[in-house]
Amino acid sequence: LYETGIEVAGPVRNLRLESSAKQEATITIRWDLPAEDGAQVEQFQIIAEATRSYASYRIHPLRWSLPNTTSTFELSNLTPGTDYNVTVVSLSPKGEGGRASILGATEIGIPDPEPEEPIILRRLGSTILIKIPRATNNNGPVSYYRVVVHYVNGELIQQIDESQLNTFQKSKENRVPYYIAAELEMKDDDSLHFTVGDGREYRSYFNPPITVRAHVHISIGLVSVRNHVVKVRYATTTHEQHQYPDHQHVNLKTVEIERNETLITILTVACILFGIVLTAAIILYIYLRYKTPSANPRPFADHHELTLQGPILEVENNGFMPDIYEQRGFEAELRDIIEGLEQSKHHARKYLSLNINHILGSGKYGDVLAGSLQQGQDQDIPAHVHVVTDDMESVDQIAFLNEFRRLTALEEHANVILFLGVCVTPDWCYLLFEQMQTTLKQTLLNARVPSNVNSAKFSTISEEIVVNILCLVCDGMQFLADNNLMSKKLCARTVYVNTKFEVKVSAFGPPLYAEGTEKCIDIARWHAPEVIKFQNHSVKGDVWSFGLLIWECCCLGATPYGSTTTDNLFAAIRAGQKPERPGFMFEDLYQLCLNCWDLDASDRPSFIELRNYLRQTLPMLRYLLSFERKQSIQLPPYLPHLEMVE
């Protein structure tokens, strides 16, 4: 045996994937350090090379350099739905050493680009013939094409809330104006023709007839499935889909008239002849009436009133109510949900203490009381107790059951208020939630340093804490979105913190009263325009509210739209009014708010994108936000009379 005279570092040992950390654009690897019989490792180089991808563009290899003490690393900015060969190279002063490689894959992402709007070829009675163009997807396979029918009310198009999108029967029960009509596969053709409303079933989705003359939009959802992960993206619909040359948006009678010009001519001639004959008959009648004397004239007093005899029918127009609630009732449905809870969520009344004189808030589902739950002999947990009211309207009962059912299916999350369980008595039903120390609103207002106090900053909390709070709110909101839940009321008053700056968002119930008052919060000031106008709640509506929360946090609890009353809010937003950028909030962070306030809900960012951006900018806070006191800097005011309902 002869030595080569070259001593380099050996390869890392036991290179492996962290399967629990698998995400859309990341792969996490872990390894053991090389054996000590080689040269000292100076640093590691990570190389990621794509071996298989759905992307239509070329994916270049990515490289990272890491310190020699590193034993785990998250490869970020990878392409979703792509297989990678990941290599770890040991580098020493002698040069490149041993290599270790492993195959990994990223999870598929939301399909990109957005699928095209379908082409409406013909509308005939209760059916619509559409042409679905072939779609491409850079983030995963194209598995199915989902056909969505949307009954549009008015000229302003409401965005489809994907969490409410379901089968025709479920959408009918939930009174949602859109549903999935079919899931289709496209073979090797460039397009697919499909008849919406043919009454058949496609992959468990019923395709019911379309209401004649209803204003309907058809959207296409691109479904991508790989390794039991499903991602969907829907095409944005516009009124332009009715304007294709071949589109006949008419009823059956009009179609027949346009197709048969001969019949039109015959009917026209017949009408003219009938009119001539009728005119001649009227003239003849008048002539004979005046020329022929009456043989038995009737006395003027012998007149009889003409009346209708027979049965009179009354038509009753009842509002729509899903069959399941009509048959079983609200109490039975609520009982089923409660009985489905695990035993640890059921609490006896003797362990629940209520302060009935301390009402914390009130909403359409009932009041919120202060209370505590006894767990163990000496442990009392402070709780917010939601008392379910027994006089809800039918529409509110359905909404309550839907929200409560999703709530009970939630797992625990560090940034969502914990559901402690229920307490049921013969007369009342109580829903119990953990109680945090205070609201984010109060924390922000308390952090303001008065102008007459000599301080280098006008805030007692740092810029880093504020941005970190926003990151944690994003985590909680993304968790709710992943579980088909929406906040519908996101603002600083519905985010709760403690002295350790642990942050939790509320997933259920009304905003609490303003501290020290019994006045309800006017949450409309944080709502998106489609919510103010149509009550059309969606995750993208929560994103609009989050943009206002960013502004509210940076301005230490100031009131958004401080110069506008709630009655004029919608008109002001449609006219382009937005909260102004204060001097201490820099352009990049304010642009993030503007992205959240896009009037087109589909163009607003997701909570994942918002969280990633905020976390990436934490090391560069000086370019986002500064609480340093300067003469030209003035905090926007907190105006409680605009935030509360009188």
XYZ file of C-alpha atoms in Angstrom:
646
model
C 0.000 0.000 0.000
C 1.223 3.505 -0.859
C -0.050 6.813 0.514
C -1.112 9.369 -2.054
C 0.151 12.233 0.034
C -3.239 14.025 -0.210
C -5.317 14.288 2.935
C -8.910 15.514 2.511
C -12.023 15.457 4.689
C -14.221 12.391 4.569
C -17.947 12.362 3.669
C -20.670 13.063 6.194
C -22.282 10.000 7.720
C -25.894 8.874 7.947
C -27.305 11.516 5.581
C -31.114 11.434 5.890
C -34.319 13.368 5.190
C -36.549 14.951 7.821
C -39.870 13.660 6.493
C -41.958 15.630 9.003
C -40.557 18.891 7.610
C -41.608 18.260 4.009
C -43.138 21.404 2.466
C -43.874 22.960 -0.904
C -40.536 24.686 -1.495
C -38.225 23.161 1.121
C -36.401 19.933 1.939
C -34.784 19.433 5.355
C -31.779 17.118 5.685
C -29.777 15.940 8.684
C -26.398 14.194 8.936
C -23.692 13.057 11.329
C -20.278 14.713 11.139
C -17.503 12.907 9.195
C -15.103 10.520 10.896
C -12.072 12.194 12.469
C -9.501 10.123 10.537
C -9.503 12.613 7.642
C -8.608 16.267 7.357
C -10.418 18.817 9.472
C -13.666 19.963 7.776
C -13.640 23.689 7.139
C -17.186 23.945 5.778
C -19.916 21.955 4.059
C -21.282 22.649 0.604
C -24.877 21.596 -0.188
C -25.841 21.029 -3.833
C -29.464 20.450 -4.940
C -29.979 19.237 -8.529
C -33.457 18.646 -9.960
C -33.887 15.155 -11.434
C -37.601 15.277 -12.255
C -40.013 18.210 -12.318
C -43.369 19.319 -13.700
C -42.039 22.825 -14.374
C -41.935 23.987 -17.994
C -38.754 25.997 -17.384
C -35.198 24.903 -16.668
C -34.321 24.458 -12.991
C -30.719 25.404 -12.220
C -28.747 23.664 -9.438
C -28.701 25.466 -6.086
C -25.705 25.667 -3.730
C -25.259 26.619 -0.072
C -22.123 26.910 2.104
C -22.440 26.031 5.802
C -20.140 26.132 8.862
C -18.383 22.900 9.839
C -20.509 22.569 12.991
C -23.772 22.290 11.057
C -25.598 18.961 11.132
C -29.029 19.933 9.817
C -30.179 22.301 7.092
C -33.400 23.398 5.400
C -33.026 23.790 1.631
C -35.363 26.659 0.719
C -36.576 28.313 -2.498
C -36.920 24.944 -4.224
C -39.450 24.263 -6.959
C -42.660 22.553 -5.701
C -43.449 19.030 -6.897
C -39.840 18.345 -7.898
C -37.458 15.433 -7.184
C -33.966 16.510 -6.154
C -30.594 14.818 -5.779
C -29.121 16.480 -2.678
C -25.343 16.203 -2.185
C -23.327 17.217 0.890
C -19.631 17.882 0.109
C -16.992 18.137 2.851
C -14.486 20.948 2.197
C -11.109 21.324 3.912
C -8.024 23.491 3.333
C -6.784 20.630 1.147
C -9.765 21.016 -1.182
C -12.954 19.101 -1.911
C -13.383 15.927 0.119
C -15.934 13.165 0.425
C -19.481 13.380 -0.903
C -22.770 11.949 0.344
C -26.005 12.103 -1.651
C -29.680 11.415 -1.055
C -32.859 11.724 -3.117
C -35.629 13.991 -1.838
C -38.786 15.614 -3.146
C -40.752 18.769 -2.435
C -44.488 18.714 -1.895
C -46.638 19.858 -4.813
C -47.711 23.501 -4.706
C -50.756 25.516 -5.669
C -51.103 25.068 -9.456
C -49.328 27.761 -11.469
C -50.233 29.451 -13.740
C -53.931 30.035 -13.068
C -56.141 27.949 -15.403
C -57.929 29.745 -18.229
C -61.584 30.696 -18.040
C -63.791 28.192 -19.934
C -65.327 29.192 -23.266
C -69.139 29.112 -23.286
C -70.164 27.756 -26.694
C -73.940 27.554 -26.338
C -76.697 27.902 -23.768
C -79.820 25.882 -24.483
C -82.586 25.778 -21.878
C -81.172 24.275 -18.664
C -77.783 23.251 -20.108
C -74.608 25.115 -21.041
C -72.014 23.703 -23.449
C -68.467 24.793 -22.535
C -64.988 24.275 -23.932
C -62.237 23.668 -21.352
C -58.744 24.593 -22.648
C -55.835 22.336 -21.659
C -54.005 23.730 -18.629
C -50.351 23.659 -17.600
C -48.991 23.370 -14.061
C -45.411 24.145 -13.049
C -45.965 23.020 -9.441
C -47.307 19.487 -9.902
C -49.326 17.170 -12.134
C -52.613 18.109 -13.818
C -54.886 15.415 -12.366
C -58.447 16.661 -12.880
C -60.447 19.604 -14.168
C -63.110 20.685 -11.701
C -66.227 22.431 -13.103
C -67.729 25.050 -10.751
C -71.141 26.679 -11.282
C -71.629 30.129 -9.712
C -75.043 31.867 -9.629
C -74.091 35.551 -9.870
C -76.276 38.178 -8.192
C -75.844 41.596 -9.798
C -72.965 43.008 -11.801
C -70.361 42.921 -8.989
C -68.857 39.425 -8.983
C -68.441 37.842 -5.539
C -65.289 35.768 -5.116
C -65.704 32.034 -4.521
C -64.736 31.019 -0.979
C -62.989 27.678 -1.448
C -63.765 26.642 2.138
C -67.506 26.838 1.324
C -67.208 25.134 -2.074
C -68.830 21.686 -2.019
C -71.242 19.377 -3.816
C -74.567 20.675 -5.097
C -76.504 19.152 -2.177
C -74.132 20.539 0.488
C -74.113 23.973 -1.118
C -77.911 23.944 -1.187
C -78.033 23.052 2.514
C -75.527 25.795 3.381
C -77.242 28.338 1.099
C -74.048 28.908 -0.891
C -74.566 30.199 -4.486
C -71.831 28.035 -6.040
C -71.055 24.314 -6.204
C -68.849 21.706 -7.885
C -70.682 20.101 -10.813
C -68.029 17.663 -12.052
C -64.434 16.467 -11.958
C -63.074 15.459 -15.366
C -59.929 13.968 -16.860
C -58.509 15.260 -20.147
C -56.735 12.735 -22.351
C -54.345 13.884 -25.070
C -56.602 16.509 -26.630
C -55.953 20.250 -26.508
C -59.402 20.909 -25.057
C -62.475 19.205 -23.651
C -66.164 19.850 -24.406
C -68.556 19.425 -21.492
C -72.284 20.019 -20.970
C -73.051 21.725 -17.664
C -76.482 20.774 -16.299
C -76.904 17.361 -17.990
C -78.174 15.747 -14.754
C -75.391 13.129 -14.585
C -72.756 12.365 -11.936
C -69.001 12.805 -12.432
C -66.597 11.447 -9.772
C -69.262 11.701 -7.019
C -70.300 15.235 -8.072
C -73.896 15.695 -9.283
C -74.330 17.988 -12.310
C -77.910 19.348 -11.877
C -79.833 21.273 -14.568
C -79.157 25.022 -14.663
C -81.995 27.372 -13.738
C -83.357 28.807 -17.004
C -82.450 32.479 -17.583
C -80.335 32.636 -14.403
C -77.105 34.649 -14.565
C -74.491 31.895 -14.265
C -70.699 31.943 -14.403
C -68.678 28.776 -15.015
C -65.215 28.443 -13.468
C -62.585 25.746 -13.873
C -60.539 24.399 -10.969
C -57.211 22.741 -11.714
C -56.767 19.777 -9.309
C -53.244 18.470 -8.660
C -52.767 15.217 -6.698
C -49.482 13.567 -5.707
C -48.552 11.384 -2.717
C -51.993 11.947 -1.115
C -51.512 15.757 -1.237
C -54.237 17.685 -3.086
C -53.863 21.291 -4.292
C -56.487 23.213 -6.287
C -56.520 26.565 -8.091
C -59.595 28.108 -9.689
C -59.887 30.330 -12.738
C -61.101 33.876 -12.170
C -64.461 34.398 -13.872
C -65.587 37.600 -15.582
C -68.617 38.769 -17.535
C -66.482 38.474 -20.686
C -67.094 34.722 -20.787
C -70.564 35.573 -22.167
C -69.117 37.550 -25.108
C -67.622 34.850 -27.325
C -68.973 34.882 -30.915
C -70.605 31.446 -30.609
C -72.177 32.096 -27.209
C -75.990 32.234 -27.374
C -77.190 33.429 -23.964
C -80.914 33.085 -24.830
C -83.855 30.915 -23.916
C -85.209 28.027 -25.959
C -87.911 30.053 -27.736
C -85.378 32.607 -29.014
C -83.098 29.861 -30.291
C -85.933 28.278 -32.264
C -86.944 31.629 -33.772
C -83.374 32.393 -34.832
C -82.928 28.945 -36.340
C -86.136 28.921 -38.385
C -86.554 32.061 -40.437
C -89.271 30.386 -42.538
C -91.429 29.925 -39.450
C -90.955 33.596 -38.555
C -92.138 34.637 -42.024
C -95.209 32.372 -41.849
C -96.161 33.655 -38.396
C -95.741 37.269 -39.527
C -98.018 36.782 -42.558
C -100.582 34.913 -40.426
C -100.630 37.740 -37.865
C -101.188 40.335 -40.602
C -104.057 38.337 -42.153
C -105.622 37.713 -38.748
C -105.395 41.432 -37.999
C -107.151 42.313 -41.249
C -109.947 39.791 -40.604
C -110.354 40.993 -37.002
C -110.548 44.630 -38.095
C -113.188 43.781 -40.716
C -115.231 41.827 -38.140
C -115.177 44.765 -35.694
C -116.318 47.178 -38.408
C -119.139 44.805 -39.440
C -120.254 44.400 -35.803
C -120.424 48.161 -35.261
C -122.390 48.600 -38.491
C -124.955 45.907 -37.592
C -125.194 47.127 -33.969
C -126.358 50.545 -34.996
C -128.505 49.444 -37.939
C -130.452 46.702 -36.099
C -133.075 47.890 -33.533
C -133.211 46.201 -30.095
C -136.294 43.959 -29.718
C -136.173 43.715 -25.940
C -134.251 46.565 -24.433
C -133.139 46.041 -20.856
C -134.121 48.646 -18.243
C -131.244 50.849 -17.116
C -131.677 49.638 -13.545
C -131.302 45.957 -14.492
C -127.513 45.772 -14.285
C -125.623 42.967 -12.539
C -122.088 43.186 -11.239
C -119.752 40.700 -12.896
C -118.084 38.624 -10.166
C -115.864 35.572 -10.137
C -117.314 32.465 -8.516
C -115.247 29.502 -7.411
C -112.339 28.688 -5.169
C -109.623 31.284 -4.513
C -106.055 29.984 -4.196
C -103.529 31.613 -1.876
C -99.858 31.200 -2.722
C -97.460 30.967 0.206
C -93.827 31.863 -0.477
C -91.696 30.306 2.203
C -87.970 31.039 2.474
C -85.496 28.292 1.624
C -84.586 25.998 4.498
C -82.393 22.917 4.080
C -84.297 19.675 4.559
C -81.954 18.328 7.214
C -82.572 21.250 9.607
C -86.258 21.348 8.794
C -86.655 17.684 9.685
C -84.364 17.396 12.724
C -84.163 20.892 14.176
C -81.359 22.993 15.622
C -81.242 21.263 19.013
C -80.850 17.793 17.493
C -78.015 18.915 15.211
C -76.249 20.675 18.098
C -76.649 17.584 20.291
C -75.007 15.423 17.612
C -71.967 17.705 17.452
C -71.587 17.779 21.244
C -71.945 14.010 21.570
C -69.162 13.619 19.009
C -66.679 15.461 21.255
C -64.113 13.456 23.180
C -64.908 12.876 26.840
C -62.270 15.334 28.092
C -64.220 18.168 26.407
C -67.367 17.483 28.491
C -67.472 19.356 31.819
C -70.002 19.062 34.626
C -71.803 22.223 35.734
C -70.395 21.974 39.270
C -66.874 22.583 37.933
C -67.884 25.757 36.072
C -68.014 29.124 37.852
C -69.797 32.025 36.142
C -69.820 35.736 36.845
C -73.228 36.561 35.384
C -72.748 40.244 36.199
C -69.610 40.451 34.076
C -70.668 40.277 30.414
C -67.564 40.489 28.233
C -69.277 40.656 24.852
C -72.435 39.966 22.876
C -73.164 38.675 19.369
C -75.776 36.944 17.232
C -74.920 33.561 18.811
C -75.273 34.788 22.409
C -73.359 36.511 25.225
C -69.810 35.953 26.486
C -69.358 35.813 30.276
C -66.313 35.764 32.519
C -65.839 32.448 34.287
C -63.428 29.766 35.414
C -63.148 25.999 35.014
C -61.970 23.826 37.898
C -59.459 21.169 36.868
C -58.046 19.200 39.746
C -58.476 20.147 43.380
C -56.599 23.456 43.424
C -56.462 24.556 39.797
C -58.963 27.050 38.383
C -58.503 28.002 34.728
C -59.882 31.443 33.733
C -62.268 31.020 30.826
C -64.451 32.942 28.410
C -67.890 31.309 28.518
C -70.084 31.631 25.403
C -73.740 31.183 26.343
C -75.576 29.818 23.288
C -78.790 31.806 22.868
C -82.090 30.009 22.226
C -83.634 32.709 20.001
C -81.340 32.688 16.960
C -82.819 33.178 13.508
C -82.812 30.091 11.268
C -80.027 31.499 9.089
C -77.875 32.175 12.163
C -78.561 28.677 13.512
C -77.216 27.125 10.303
C -74.147 29.393 10.357
C -73.536 28.602 14.040
C -73.696 24.837 13.459
C -71.302 25.055 10.512
C -68.761 27.144 12.452
C -69.068 25.062 15.635
C -68.676 21.802 13.709
C -65.415 23.012 12.160
C -64.243 24.375 15.505
C -64.669 21.020 17.254
C -62.538 19.344 14.574
C -59.583 21.686 15.215
C -56.424 20.393 16.811
C -54.587 22.575 19.323
C -52.381 25.313 17.872
C -50.003 27.623 19.700
C -51.496 30.720 18.064
C -55.239 29.957 18.251
C -57.438 30.375 21.345
C -57.932 26.910 22.852
C -61.439 25.415 22.898
C -61.736 23.912 26.403
C -65.022 22.103 25.823
C -68.737 22.336 26.626
C -70.972 22.343 29.650
C -74.582 21.342 28.991
C -77.480 21.688 31.429
C -81.215 21.131 30.858
C -81.612 24.865 30.212
C -78.293 26.121 28.845
C -75.364 25.224 26.623
C -71.995 26.806 27.469
C -68.943 26.818 25.176
C -65.675 27.297 27.080
C -62.528 28.959 25.714
C -59.212 29.796 27.349
C -58.796 33.355 28.576
C -55.638 35.282 27.687
C -54.321 38.172 29.758
C -55.328 41.066 27.499
C -56.039 42.084 23.920
C -53.378 43.194 21.467
C -55.275 46.495 21.134
C -54.827 47.328 24.806
C -51.166 46.265 24.691
C -50.510 48.607 21.772
C -52.297 51.548 23.382
C -50.422 50.981 26.664
C -47.122 50.984 24.734
C -47.565 54.603 23.611
C -45.085 56.980 25.288
C -46.632 60.447 25.850
C -44.975 63.324 24.015
C -44.128 65.080 27.300
C -41.995 62.130 28.465
C -38.296 62.342 27.622
C -37.673 59.131 25.698
C -35.653 58.159 22.626
C -38.615 56.181 21.312
C -42.374 56.748 21.334
C -43.072 53.054 22.072
C -42.233 50.858 25.060
C -42.261 47.738 22.872
C -39.670 47.211 20.171
C -40.114 47.032 16.426
C -38.954 43.401 16.531
C -41.735 42.453 18.965
C -44.377 44.082 16.745
C -43.217 42.267 13.587
C -42.878 38.975 15.495
C -46.472 39.375 16.752
C -47.608 39.766 13.133
C -45.712 36.585 12.165
C -47.449 34.633 14.943
C -50.858 35.990 13.876
C -50.061 34.747 10.340
C -49.316 31.289 11.747
C -52.675 31.196 13.525
C -54.626 32.503 10.539
C -52.980 30.035 8.142
C -53.897 27.201 10.533
C -57.540 28.349 10.480
C -57.484 28.617 6.675
C -56.041 25.095 6.380
C -59.015 23.854 8.432
C -61.683 25.740 6.427
C -62.258 28.313 9.170
C -62.281 32.092 8.840
C -61.909 34.707 11.539
C -64.365 37.197 9.933
C -63.367 39.676 12.660
C -59.567 39.970 12.568
C -58.303 43.134 14.252
C -56.166 44.020 17.270
C -59.156 43.523 19.604
C -59.591 39.861 18.567
C -55.895 39.015 18.963
C -54.835 38.184 22.529
C -51.391 38.412 24.178
C -49.793 37.897 27.580
C -46.720 39.350 29.293
C -44.487 36.844 27.470
C -45.898 38.136 24.162
C -47.451 34.786 23.364
C -50.049 35.524 20.692
C -53.374 33.823 19.935
C -56.191 34.668 17.513
C -59.856 34.066 18.213
C -61.572 31.484 16.001
C -65.121 31.764 17.333
C -67.542 34.226 18.852
C -67.946 38.015 18.788
C -65.284 40.611 19.605
C -65.360 41.460 23.301
C -66.597 44.807 24.581
C -64.080 47.645 24.621
C -62.250 47.575 27.949
C -64.049 49.499 30.665
C -67.266 49.798 28.616
C -70.246 47.728 27.532
C -70.075 48.950 23.935
C -69.816 46.501 21.024
C -66.957 46.842 18.559
C -67.873 47.979 15.031
C -65.781 45.396 13.197
C -66.865 46.707 9.755
C -63.903 49.107 9.785
C -61.585 46.108 9.281
C -63.755 44.325 6.696
C -62.976 43.946 2.998
C -65.334 45.777 0.579
C -66.986 42.525 -0.594
C -67.805 41.750 3.059
C -69.224 45.217 3.742
C -71.400 45.094 0.600
C -72.377 41.406 0.305
C -71.312 39.756 3.617
C -69.190 37.497 1.369
C -66.603 36.220 3.867
C -63.492 34.384 2.661
C -59.874 33.764 3.632
C -58.915 36.578 1.246
C -61.262 38.830 3.217
C -59.252 37.960 6.343
C -56.087 38.907 4.401
C -57.572 42.401 3.820
C -58.185 42.638 7.586
C -54.602 41.504 8.256
C -53.297 44.394 6.149
C -55.212 46.763 8.435
C -53.843 44.875 11.468
C -50.270 45.514 10.212
C -51.066 49.232 9.992
C -52.831 49.165 13.391
C -49.866 47.458 15.101
C -47.267 49.766 13.558
C -49.371 52.789 14.592
C -49.729 51.432 18.164
C -53.502 50.946 18.160
C -54.540 53.868 15.947
C -57.963 53.830 14.252
C -57.962 52.988 10.503
C -59.789 55.479 8.228
C -59.833 58.006 11.073
C -61.479 60.683 8.921
C -64.328 58.465 7.624
C -67.507 57.292 9.360
C -68.674 53.689 9.014
C -71.678 54.723 6.881
C -69.353 56.233 4.262
C -66.690 53.521 4.480
C -67.663 51.401 1.452
C -67.921 54.398 -0.875
C -64.561 55.684 0.368
C -62.841 52.324 -0.224
C -64.340 52.010 -3.720
C -63.038 55.515 -4.414
C -59.506 54.361 -3.528
C -59.137 55.635 0.039
C -56.603 53.733 2.183
C -54.971 54.386 5.572
C -52.056 56.739 4.975
C -48.454 55.631 5.453
C -47.005 57.195 8.632
C -43.447 58.518 8.477
C -42.063 55.766 10.710
C -43.389 52.944 8.450
C -41.165 52.516 5.408
C -42.213 51.787 1.825
C -41.619 48.008 1.765
C -43.857 47.316 4.751
C -46.542 49.718 3.531
C -46.472 48.025 0.108
C -47.248 44.749 1.890
C -50.367 46.443 3.321
C -51.341 47.710 -0.141
C -51.060 44.158 -1.510
C -53.529 43.024 1.162
C -55.908 45.860 0.207
C -56.238 44.889 -3.470
C -59.884 45.315 -4.550
C -59.579 42.060 -6.522
C -59.582 39.425 -3.773
C -57.822 36.844 -5.964
C -54.756 39.128 -6.226
C -54.260 39.404 -2.459
C -51.370 37.365 -0.996
C -51.872 34.240 1.108
C -51.041 34.060 4.813
C -48.106 31.755 3.967
C -46.655 34.403 1.655
C -47.216 37.126 4.266
C -45.574 35.059 7.021
C -42.556 34.157 4.883
C -42.010 37.781 3.888
C -42.231 39.075 7.473
C -39.895 36.383 8.822
C -37.340 37.009 6.089
C -37.301 40.731 6.900
C -36.852 40.335 10.687
C -33.045 40.762 10.398
C -33.590 43.965 8.365
C -36.113 45.771 10.584
C -34.392 49.124 10.131
C -35.719 49.120 6.561
C -39.311 48.406 7.673
C -40.202 50.234 10.866
C -38.652 52.692 13.317
C -40.133 53.895 16.628
C -37.430 56.556 17.104
C -38.877 59.875 18.244
C -38.419 62.659 15.702
C -39.985 66.098 15.412
C -41.675 65.305 12.103
C -43.150 62.039 13.402
C -46.691 61.991 14.776
C -48.723 58.921 15.723
C -52.159 58.617 14.055
C -54.866 58.997 16.728
C -56.940 56.333 18.457
C -60.612 57.365 17.985
C -62.801 55.095 20.146
C -66.076 56.669 18.961
C -65.377 55.364 15.429
C -64.557 51.830 16.615
C -67.634 51.267 18.770
C -71.343 50.925 18.107
C -73.305 53.602 19.916
